Coordinates of C-alpha atoms in Angstrom, one line a residue:
Chain B
M16 CA 59.4 -68.0 10.0
N17 CA 57.1 -70.5 11.8
D18 CA 54.4 -72.4 9.3
S19 CA 52.4 -73.4 12.3
V20 CA 50.7 -70.1 12.8
T21 CA 48.2 -71.1 9.8
G22 CA 44.7 -68.8 11.5
F23 CA 42.4 -66.0 11.9
G24 CA 44.6 -63.3 14.1
I25 CA 44.1 -59.3 15.2
G26 CA 46.0 -56.4 15.8
L27 CA 47.2 -56.2 19.9
R28 CA 45.3 -53.4 21.0
R29 CA 45.3 -50.9 24.4
E30 CA 41.8 -50.6 24.9
H31 CA 41.7 -54.0 24.3
Y32 CA 44.5 -55.1 26.9
S33 CA 42.5 -55.1 30.3
H34 CA 40.4 -57.8 28.6
I35 CA 43.1 -60.5 27.7
L36 CA 45.4 -59.2 30.8
N37 CA 42.3 -60.8 32.7
D38 CA 41.5 -64.1 30.7
G39 CA 39.0 -63.0 29.1
P40 CA 37.5 -65.3 26.5
V41 CA 39.7 -65.2 23.5
R42 CA 38.5 -67.1 19.5
A43 CA 41.6 -64.5 18.5
E44 CA 44.8 -67.4 17.6
W45 CA 47.0 -64.7 17.6
F46 CA 48.5 -61.0 18.1
E47 CA 50.0 -58.8 15.7
S48 CA 52.2 -55.9 17.5
I49 CA 53.5 -52.5 15.6
S50 CA 57.4 -53.6 16.9
E51 CA 58.1 -49.3 17.0
N52 CA 55.6 -49.4 20.2
Y53 CA 57.6 -51.8 22.0
M54 CA 61.3 -51.6 20.3
D55 CA 62.4 -48.5 22.4
S56 CA 59.8 -49.1 25.5
S57 CA 59.9 -51.4 28.8
G58 CA 56.9 -50.2 30.3
R59 CA 53.8 -51.4 30.6
P60 CA 53.1 -52.2 26.7
F61 CA 55.6 -53.8 26.5
H62 CA 54.9 -56.1 29.4
V63 CA 51.3 -57.2 27.9
L64 CA 53.4 -57.8 24.9
E65 CA 54.5 -60.7 26.9
K66 CA 52.0 -61.8 28.2
V67 CA 50.5 -62.1 25.1
R68 CA 52.9 -63.6 24.3
E69 CA 52.9 -66.6 27.0
R70 CA 49.0 -67.2 25.5
F71 CA 49.6 -66.7 22.3
P72 CA 51.8 -66.1 19.1
V73 CA 52.3 -62.8 17.7
A74 CA 53.4 -61.3 14.8
L75 CA 55.9 -58.5 14.7
H76 CA 54.5 -56.3 12.0
G77 CA 57.4 -52.9 11.6
V78 CA 56.0 -49.8 9.8
S79 CA 59.3 -47.5 9.4
M80 CA 61.8 -50.5 8.3
S81 CA 62.0 -48.3 5.1
I82 CA 63.1 -51.2 2.6
A83 CA 62.8 -48.4 0.4
S84 CA 64.8 -45.8 1.1
A85 CA 67.5 -44.7 -1.1
D86 CA 69.5 -44.3 1.8
G87 CA 69.5 -47.2 3.8
V88 CA 68.0 -48.9 6.9
S89 CA 68.7 -47.6 10.1
E90 CA 71.5 -50.1 11.7
E91 CA 70.1 -48.1 14.0
Y92 CA 66.6 -49.9 13.6
L93 CA 67.7 -53.2 13.0
K94 CA 69.8 -53.8 16.4
R95 CA 66.6 -52.5 18.0
L96 CA 64.6 -54.6 16.0
K97 CA 66.4 -57.9 17.2
A98 CA 66.5 -57.3 20.5
L99 CA 62.9 -56.9 20.3
V100 CA 63.2 -59.9 17.8
S101 CA 64.8 -62.2 20.7
K102 CA 62.7 -61.3 23.9
I103 CA 59.3 -61.6 22.2
D104 CA 60.0 -65.0 19.2
P105 CA 57.3 -63.5 17.0
F106 CA 57.0 -67.0 14.6
V107 CA 56.2 -64.0 11.7
V108 CA 58.5 -60.5 11.2
S109 CA 56.9 -57.5 8.4
D110 CA 57.1 -54.1 6.9
H111 CA 55.9 -52.4 4.2
L112 CA 57.3 -52.6 0.4
C113 CA 57.5 -48.4 0.6
W114 CA 60.0 -45.8 2.1
N115 CA 59.4 -43.3 4.7
H116 CA 63.0 -41.2 5.6
V117 CA 65.4 -39.0 3.9
D118 CA 68.0 -37.2 4.9
N119 CA 67.7 -37.8 8.3
K120 CA 64.3 -36.7 7.8
N121 CA 61.3 -39.5 9.3
H122 CA 57.6 -38.6 7.8
H123 CA 56.8 -41.4 9.1
D124 CA 54.1 -42.6 6.2
L125 CA 54.3 -45.2 4.3
L126 CA 56.0 -43.8 1.0
P127 CA 55.2 -44.9 -2.8
F128 CA 57.6 -44.8 -4.9
P129 CA 58.9 -45.1 -8.7
L130 CA 58.6 -49.6 -9.7
N131 CA 61.6 -50.1 -12.0
E132 CA 65.6 -51.9 -12.5
E133 CA 66.9 -49.5 -10.0
S134 CA 64.5 -49.9 -7.4
L135 CA 64.3 -53.2 -7.8
E136 CA 67.8 -53.1 -7.4
L137 CA 68.2 -51.1 -4.4
V138 CA 65.0 -53.2 -2.1
V139 CA 66.3 -56.3 -2.6
S140 CA 69.8 -55.4 -1.4
N141 CA 67.7 -53.1 1.3
V142 CA 66.2 -56.9 1.8
N143 CA 68.8 -59.1 1.8
H144 CA 70.4 -56.5 4.8
A145 CA 68.0 -57.1 7.0
Q146 CA 67.3 -60.7 6.0
D147 CA 71.1 -60.5 7.0
F148 CA 71.1 -58.1 9.9
L149 CA 67.7 -60.2 11.7
G150 CA 69.5 -63.7 10.8
R151 CA 65.5 -64.8 9.0
K152 CA 62.8 -64.1 6.7
I153 CA 60.9 -60.9 6.8
L154 CA 58.1 -60.4 5.0
I155 CA 57.2 -57.7 3.4
E156 CA 53.5 -55.7 2.0
N157 CA 51.5 -54.2 -0.4
V158 CA 50.5 -50.6 0.3
S159 CA 48.1 -48.2 -0.5
V160 CA 48.9 -46.1 -2.9
Y161 CA 47.0 -42.2 -4.1
L162 CA 49.6 -41.5 -6.6
S163 CA 52.0 -43.3 -9.1
F164 CA 54.9 -42.4 -10.7
P165 CA 55.3 -41.5 -14.3
E166 CA 59.3 -43.1 -13.8
S167 CA 57.4 -46.6 -12.8
E168 CA 57.9 -49.8 -15.7
I169 CA 57.2 -52.0 -13.5
D170 CA 54.5 -53.6 -12.3
E171 CA 53.6 -54.1 -9.1
W172 CA 53.3 -57.3 -8.6
D173 CA 55.5 -58.2 -10.4
F174 CA 57.7 -55.6 -8.8
L175 CA 56.6 -57.9 -6.2
N176 CA 57.4 -61.5 -7.0
E177 CA 60.7 -60.6 -8.1
V178 CA 61.6 -59.1 -4.6
A179 CA 61.6 -62.3 -3.4
E180 CA 61.7 -64.3 -5.7
R181 CA 65.6 -62.9 -5.8
T182 CA 65.7 -62.8 -1.4
G183 CA 63.4 -65.6 -0.3
C184 CA 61.1 -63.2 1.9
G185 CA 57.9 -63.2 1.7
L186 CA 54.4 -61.5 0.8
L187 CA 51.8 -59.9 3.2
L188 CA 49.9 -59.5 0.5
D189 CA 46.9 -56.9 1.8
V190 CA 43.8 -57.2 0.4
N191 CA 42.0 -54.7 0.9
N192 CA 45.8 -52.4 -0.1
V193 CA 45.3 -54.6 -3.0
Y194 CA 41.6 -53.0 -4.1
V195 CA 42.3 -49.7 -3.0
S196 CA 46.1 -49.1 -4.4
A197 CA 43.9 -50.3 -7.4
V198 CA 40.5 -48.2 -7.8
N199 CA 42.6 -45.3 -6.6
L200 CA 45.2 -46.7 -9.1
G201 CA 42.8 -47.7 -12.1
F202 CA 44.2 -51.2 -12.9
D203 CA 42.5 -54.6 -11.9
S204 CA 42.8 -56.0 -8.4
K205 CA 42.2 -59.6 -9.5
I206 CA 45.2 -59.1 -12.1
F207 CA 47.5 -58.1 -8.7
L208 CA 46.1 -61.4 -6.8
D209 CA 46.9 -63.5 -9.1
A210 CA 50.1 -63.0 -10.2
I211 CA 50.6 -63.4 -6.6
K212 CA 52.6 -66.3 -6.5
E213 CA 51.6 -68.4 -3.9
K214 CA 54.3 -69.9 -2.9
H215 CA 55.7 -66.1 -1.9
I216 CA 52.6 -65.3 0.7
G217 CA 53.3 -65.0 3.4
Q218 CA 50.7 -63.6 5.8
I219 CA 47.3 -62.9 4.3
H220 CA 46.2 -58.5 6.6
L221 CA 42.8 -57.5 5.3
A222 CA 41.2 -54.4 7.0
G223 CA 38.4 -51.1 6.2
F224 CA 39.1 -48.2 4.5
S225 CA 37.3 -44.4 4.0
D226 CA 35.7 -43.5 0.6
M227 CA 36.2 -39.9 0.6
G228 CA 34.6 -39.3 -2.7
S229 CA 37.5 -38.3 -5.1
F230 CA 39.3 -40.7 -3.4
L231 CA 39.3 -44.6 -1.3
F232 CA 41.5 -44.0 2.1
D233 CA 43.1 -46.4 3.5
T234 CA 41.9 -45.9 8.0
H235 CA 42.2 -49.5 8.9
S236 CA 39.0 -47.3 10.7
R237 CA 35.8 -50.1 10.0
P238 CA 34.7 -53.4 9.1
V239 CA 35.6 -54.9 6.3
W240 CA 34.3 -54.1 2.7
G241 CA 32.0 -56.2 0.4
D242 CA 34.3 -55.9 -2.6
V243 CA 37.1 -56.9 -1.1
W244 CA 35.1 -60.0 0.5
E245 CA 35.0 -60.9 -2.8
L246 CA 38.7 -59.8 -3.3
Y247 CA 39.9 -62.4 -0.4
E248 CA 37.4 -65.4 -1.2
H249 CA 38.6 -65.4 -4.3
I250 CA 41.8 -65.9 -3.5
C251 CA 40.7 -68.3 -0.7
G252 CA 42.8 -71.2 -3.2
K253 CA 46.5 -69.7 -2.3
I254 CA 45.8 -69.6 1.0
L255 CA 44.2 -71.9 3.1
N256 CA 46.6 -72.4 5.2
V257 CA 48.6 -69.0 5.8
P258 CA 47.9 -67.0 8.6
V259 CA 44.7 -64.0 8.1
L260 CA 44.6 -61.5 9.8
I261 CA 42.1 -58.1 11.0
E262 CA 43.2 -55.4 11.0
W263 CA 41.7 -52.0 13.0
D264 CA 43.5 -49.3 13.7
E265 CA 41.3 -46.1 13.4
D266 CA 38.1 -46.3 15.5
I267 CA 38.3 -49.4 17.3
P268 CA 35.6 -51.0 18.9
S269 CA 35.2 -54.2 20.9
L270 CA 37.5 -56.8 21.0
Y271 CA 34.6 -58.9 19.6
E272 CA 33.4 -56.8 17.2
V273 CA 37.5 -57.3 15.7
E274 CA 36.7 -60.6 16.5
D275 CA 33.9 -60.8 14.9
E276 CA 35.6 -60.1 11.8
A277 CA 38.0 -62.5 11.7
M278 CA 35.6 -65.2 13.0
K279 CA 34.1 -64.0 8.8
A280 CA 37.9 -64.8 7.3
K281 CA 37.4 -67.5 9.0
Q282 CA 34.6 -69.0 7.7
I283 CA 35.0 -67.9 4.1
R284 CA 38.2 -70.0 4.0
D285 CA 36.8 -72.8 5.9
K286 CA 34.0 -72.1 4.1
Y287 CA 35.9 -72.4 -0.3
R288 CA 38.2 -75.3 2.3
N289 CA 35.2 -77.5 3.2
E290 CA 33.8 -77.4 -1.3
I291 CA 36.5 -77.8 -2.8
L292 CA 38.4 -80.6 -0.8
N293 CA 34.1 -82.3 -0.4
Chain J
M14 CA 50.7 -31.4 -17.3
I15 CA 53.7 -33.7 -15.6
N16 CA 57.0 -33.5 -16.4
T17 CA 58.6 -35.9 -18.2
E18 CA 62.0 -35.2 -17.0
M19 CA 63.0 -38.7 -15.3
K20 CA 63.5 -38.7 -11.8
S21 CA 66.4 -40.8 -9.6
L22 CA 64.1 -42.9 -7.0
I23 CA 66.9 -39.8 -4.2
E24 CA 65.7 -37.1 -6.0
I25 CA 62.2 -38.4 -6.0
Q26 CA 62.2 -39.3 -2.4
K27 CA 63.9 -35.1 -1.5
S28 CA 61.4 -33.8 -3.5
F29 CA 58.4 -35.4 -1.7
G30 CA 60.3 -35.5 1.2
K31 CA 59.9 -31.4 1.2
A32 CA 56.3 -31.7 -0.4
I33 CA 55.1 -33.4 2.8
R34 CA 57.3 -31.3 4.9
G35 CA 56.0 -28.0 3.0
E36 CA 58.6 -27.3 0.7
D37 CA 58.1 -26.3 -2.4
P38 CA 55.1 -29.0 -2.8
A39 CA 54.4 -27.6 -5.6
E40 CA 57.0 -28.8 -7.6
F41 CA 57.3 -32.8 -6.5
A42 CA 53.8 -31.6 -7.6
K43 CA 54.9 -31.8 -11.1
N44 CA 55.6 -34.9 -11.5
I45 CA 53.6 -37.2 -10.4
I46 CA 50.5 -39.1 -11.7
P47 CA 47.7 -38.6 -9.0
G48 CA 44.8 -41.2 -7.9
G49 CA 41.7 -41.4 -8.0
K50 CA 39.9 -38.2 -9.2
L51 CA 42.3 -36.2 -6.8
D52 CA 44.7 -33.5 -9.0
S53 CA 48.6 -33.1 -7.9
S54 CA 48.5 -30.9 -5.1
A55 CA 45.5 -32.3 -3.5
C56 CA 47.4 -36.1 -3.7
V57 CA 50.2 -34.6 -2.3
Q58 CA 47.4 -32.9 1.0
V59 CA 46.5 -36.0 1.9
Y60 CA 50.1 -37.2 2.1
R61 CA 51.3 -33.7 3.8
D62 CA 47.8 -33.7 6.2
G63 CA 49.0 -37.1 6.9
Y64 CA 52.2 -36.3 8.0
I65 CA 50.9 -33.6 10.0
A66 CA 47.8 -35.4 11.6
R67 CA 50.3 -38.1 13.0
L68 CA 52.9 -36.4 14.5
T69 CA 50.1 -33.1 15.7
S70 CA 48.6 -36.9 17.7
S71 CA 52.5 -37.9 19.1
L72 CA 52.5 -34.6 20.6
G73 CA 48.8 -34.6 21.7
E74 CA 49.6 -37.5 23.7
T75 CA 52.1 -36.6 25.5
Y76 CA 51.1 -33.3 26.0
E77 CA 47.3 -33.6 26.8
T78 CA 47.2 -31.9 29.5
I79 CA 48.1 -29.1 27.6
W80 CA 46.2 -30.3 25.2
R81 CA 43.5 -30.1 27.2
I82 CA 43.7 -26.3 28.9
L83 CA 44.0 -25.0 25.3
G84 CA 41.9 -26.0 23.1
D85 CA 41.0 -28.1 20.1
D86 CA 41.9 -25.5 17.9
A87 CA 44.6 -23.5 19.7
F88 CA 46.8 -27.0 20.5
F89 CA 46.7 -27.9 16.8
K90 CA 47.9 -24.3 16.0
L91 CA 50.6 -25.0 18.6
A92 CA 51.8 -27.9 16.8
Q93 CA 51.5 -26.9 13.9
D94 CA 53.8 -24.4 14.0
Y95 CA 56.5 -27.0 16.0
I96 CA 55.9 -29.4 13.4
R97 CA 57.3 -26.5 11.1
D98 CA 59.9 -26.0 11.9
H99 CA 60.8 -29.4 13.5
D100 CA 61.5 -32.4 11.2
S101 CA 60.9 -35.8 12.9
R102 CA 64.3 -37.0 13.1
S103 CA 63.1 -40.5 14.5
Y104 CA 61.9 -43.4 13.6
N105 CA 60.3 -43.5 16.7
L106 CA 57.4 -41.0 16.6
S107 CA 56.6 -41.6 20.4
D108 CA 59.8 -39.6 20.0
Y109 CA 58.9 -37.3 19.0
G110 CA 58.6 -33.3 21.1
A111 CA 61.8 -33.0 22.8
S112 CA 62.2 -29.7 22.8
F113 CA 57.8 -28.5 23.2
P114 CA 58.2 -27.7 26.6
D115 CA 60.6 -24.0 24.5
H116 CA 58.2 -23.7 21.9
T117 CA 54.9 -24.0 24.2
A118 CA 57.0 -21.2 26.7
S119 CA 57.4 -18.7 23.6
H120 CA 54.3 -18.5 21.8
Y121 CA 52.5 -18.3 25.1
A122 CA 54.8 -16.5 27.4
E123 CA 52.1 -14.8 29.7
Y124 CA 51.3 -18.6 30.7
P125 CA 54.5 -19.3 32.3
Y126 CA 53.3 -22.5 34.0
L127 CA 53.0 -24.2 30.8
R128 CA 56.6 -24.4 30.1
S129 CA 57.0 -26.7 33.4
L130 CA 53.1 -28.5 32.6
A131 CA 55.0 -29.9 29.6
E132 CA 58.2 -30.9 31.4
F133 CA 56.1 -32.4 33.8
E134 CA 54.6 -34.7 30.4
L135 CA 58.1 -35.0 28.2
V136 CA 59.5 -36.7 32.1
F137 CA 56.2 -38.7 33.3
K138 CA 56.4 -40.1 29.2
E139 CA 59.8 -41.0 30.2
V140 CA 59.4 -42.7 32.8
F141 CA 56.7 -44.2 31.6
H142 CA 59.3 -46.2 28.9
A143 CA 61.9 -46.2 31.4
E144 CA 63.7 -49.9 32.2
E145 CA 62.1 -50.5 35.7
N146 CA 64.7 -52.3 37.3
P147 CA 64.2 -54.6 40.3
A148 CA 64.6 -53.0 44.3
F149 CA 68.1 -53.7 45.8
N150 CA 67.2 -55.9 49.2
M151 CA 68.9 -54.0 51.7
A152 CA 69.6 -56.8 54.4
E153 CA 73.3 -56.8 51.7
A154 CA 73.7 -53.9 52.3
D155 CA 77.0 -53.1 54.9
L156 CA 75.6 -50.6 56.5
S157 CA 78.7 -50.3 58.9
N158 CA 79.4 -47.2 57.4
P159 CA 76.6 -45.2 55.7
E160 CA 77.6 -41.5 55.1
K161 CA 80.1 -44.2 52.5
L162 CA 77.0 -45.6 50.6
S163 CA 76.4 -44.0 47.5
F164 CA 73.5 -45.4 45.4
R165 CA 72.5 -46.8 42.3
F166 CA 67.9 -45.9 40.9
T167 CA 66.3 -47.7 38.3
E168 CA 65.6 -46.1 35.0
S169 CA 62.5 -45.5 35.6
A170 CA 63.2 -42.8 38.0
R171 CA 63.5 -38.9 37.9
L172 CA 63.2 -35.6 39.8
L173 CA 62.2 -33.0 37.8
S174 CA 62.1 -29.2 40.2
C175 CA 60.0 -26.8 38.1
E176 CA 58.7 -23.1 39.0
H177 CA 55.0 -23.7 39.4
S178 CA 52.7 -25.9 41.4
I179 CA 50.7 -27.8 38.3
F180 CA 50.6 -31.7 39.8
Q181 CA 47.3 -30.9 40.5
L182 CA 46.9 -29.2 37.3
W183 CA 48.1 -32.0 35.8
N184 CA 46.5 -35.0 37.6
S185 CA 43.1 -33.7 37.2
R186 CA 43.8 -33.2 33.4
L187 CA 41.5 -36.8 33.1
Q188 CA 38.2 -35.3 34.7
D189 CA 35.0 -33.7 33.2
D190 CA 35.1 -30.8 36.2
F191 CA 38.8 -29.6 35.1
I192 CA 39.9 -26.4 36.6
L193 CA 42.4 -24.2 36.0
P194 CA 43.9 -23.1 39.2
G195 CA 44.1 -19.6 40.3
E196 CA 47.8 -16.8 39.6
A197 CA 48.8 -17.7 43.2
E198 CA 48.1 -21.7 43.7
L199 CA 49.9 -22.3 40.5
N200 CA 52.8 -19.8 40.6
R201 CA 54.9 -21.7 43.7
P202 CA 58.1 -23.5 42.4
E203 CA 57.5 -27.4 42.8
N204 CA 60.0 -30.8 42.7
Y205 CA 58.3 -34.0 42.5
L206 CA 59.9 -38.1 42.4
L207 CA 59.0 -39.1 39.7
F208 CA 59.2 -43.3 39.5
R209 CA 57.9 -46.2 38.4
K210 CA 57.0 -49.6 39.9
D211 CA 55.2 -52.4 38.7
F212 CA 53.9 -50.9 36.0
I213 CA 53.1 -47.7 37.6
T214 CA 53.7 -44.0 37.4
Y215 CA 54.3 -42.9 41.0
C216 CA 54.4 -39.1 41.2
E217 CA 55.6 -38.2 45.3
I218 CA 56.2 -34.3 46.4
L219 CA 58.8 -32.8 47.8
T220 CA 59.9 -30.1 49.0
Y221 CA 62.8 -28.2 49.0
P222 CA 65.5 -29.7 50.8
E223 CA 64.3 -33.3 50.7
F224 CA 64.9 -32.5 46.6
I225 CA 68.6 -31.3 46.9
V226 CA 69.7 -34.6 48.8
L227 CA 68.4 -36.4 46.1
K228 CA 69.6 -34.9 44.1
S229 CA 72.9 -34.9 44.9
L230 CA 72.2 -39.4 45.9
F231 CA 71.5 -39.3 41.5
E232 CA 73.6 -37.3 40.6
G233 CA 75.9 -40.9 42.4
N234 CA 77.1 -39.1 45.4
S235 CA 77.7 -40.4 49.0
V236 CA 75.1 -40.7 52.1
E237 CA 78.3 -37.7 53.1
T238 CA 78.2 -35.5 50.2
A239 CA 74.2 -35.3 49.8
V240 CA 74.6 -34.1 53.9
N241 CA 76.6 -31.6 53.4
V242 CA 75.4 -30.2 49.9
L243 CA 72.2 -29.1 52.3
N244 CA 74.5 -28.6 55.7
D245 CA 75.6 -26.0 53.4
S246 CA 72.6 -24.2 51.7
E247 CA 69.8 -23.0 54.4
Y248 CA 68.2 -25.6 54.8
G249 CA 71.0 -27.7 56.4
N250 CA 69.0 -30.3 58.4
E251 CA 70.9 -34.4 59.1
N252 CA 67.4 -35.4 59.8
I253 CA 66.1 -35.5 56.9
V254 CA 69.2 -37.2 54.8
S255 CA 68.0 -40.4 57.2
E256 CA 64.1 -39.4 56.5
I257 CA 64.8 -39.2 52.9
F258 CA 67.0 -42.6 53.2
S259 CA 64.7 -44.5 54.6
K260 CA 61.6 -43.1 51.7
V261 CA 64.1 -43.5 49.0
I262 CA 64.4 -47.2 49.7
Q263 CA 60.8 -47.6 51.0
L264 CA 59.7 -46.2 47.0
G265 CA 62.2 -49.3 45.8
I266 CA 63.5 -46.4 43.8
V267 CA 67.0 -48.2 44.1
C268 CA 68.5 -50.7 42.2
G269 CA 71.6 -50.8 43.5
V270 CA 74.4 -49.8 46.7
S271 CA 77.8 -49.2 47.2
S272 CA 80.8 -48.1 49.7

């Protein structure tokens, strides 16, 4: 993992390809790409990613490593991811603390699982295997959840810290996901955020959810909500040199609008830094 | 009421997976603590709806003209039936739906052109994502015995023979004045060479003689064999072979030549 990228990035989305490739003005300092979109393709999207990489640092963010799958991580998946990593040289490789495949069937979702000793041992084993195979540290992201399990015995924040401690992986702390899960499951977001050890935080995600009335739904389809900005400000002290990303995956607006969110994140952190240091 | 029997991780994941795929969701719902103000069934439905939405979106992205023709309701129904019967076996969502053309044909037997259209869209996707190999410089080829030559074609080139003329229909899929051609126009075979060059995907409509010659060459046969295949057919005409030879070189889809 390259520690030199500390600024503010946005997701690389096809809606913005033309602007970026035509050397349009870009305020974002780096881009995040979904690994699976490029692992099996040599078409135009991969060509665009290579072109973007010539100008900007790129983070590769996966959704299918299935690090908590009882069936283990797919060797074919790791092989293809490793090939992509060697072509793109990302400053971060990340995925999620979740599972999505069982019995050779893939569900294409970030599925929760009970947090207990059994799953902790499994996740530690899978993360170690993935890092050994890839030859590098990875970051693991907390996901938004809509249910929990009676089998859970460990709080998610302790689980994440323990995985990081035992494997040397980093954490991709998604502040929006913390908030969504906290509201849905009824815990205090700040307890979660305060408990995550600063030394493990490798990246921050911010995004906008949808309020469905009966639950919060992690849609990444709108600006960051006010409550999430407050939480972000709450943890600024321990993320002063951590890259921050604005995630916007659905109903994607113009590049400028997404960048405005990134610049807002920058302003909040700069203000915190100036007030503390001065 | 939550079932208090503690389950292992693999049991939970198998049960969760089944619930998402629509197999006995009630059993899984008994063993969870729902979030928000959802009850257990509604909670499981959130994940199930997401699964169907993502797979439907993937099918829609590949088969966008089928979607356009059928409209939202019919396409979503067709997709849901397909998803019910076909699990996703790949981590790559865009791999999903290889047998969707057959599924479409079985549900819309009265519109047989839909299968041809779906097959075309599947091949188009393959070409879009395939590797584009650099074109071979013919100046480096030994042309002293041209009939002995065989070719290696770029991975981003595919041949497709359809029972229906669907290219114009596909090509107008994004137009506001999208009009379905008549049966007479659709019920004619059409053959295609799809290829990608400099990240743009093209489609050449081939005559049947051109198609059978190219098919033989794509299979790795020599020019001589391809000529024989053509001569054995009702379309025997050696001039076509030299025309095709020039065409494939001009299109830049030959990436290797051997003799």
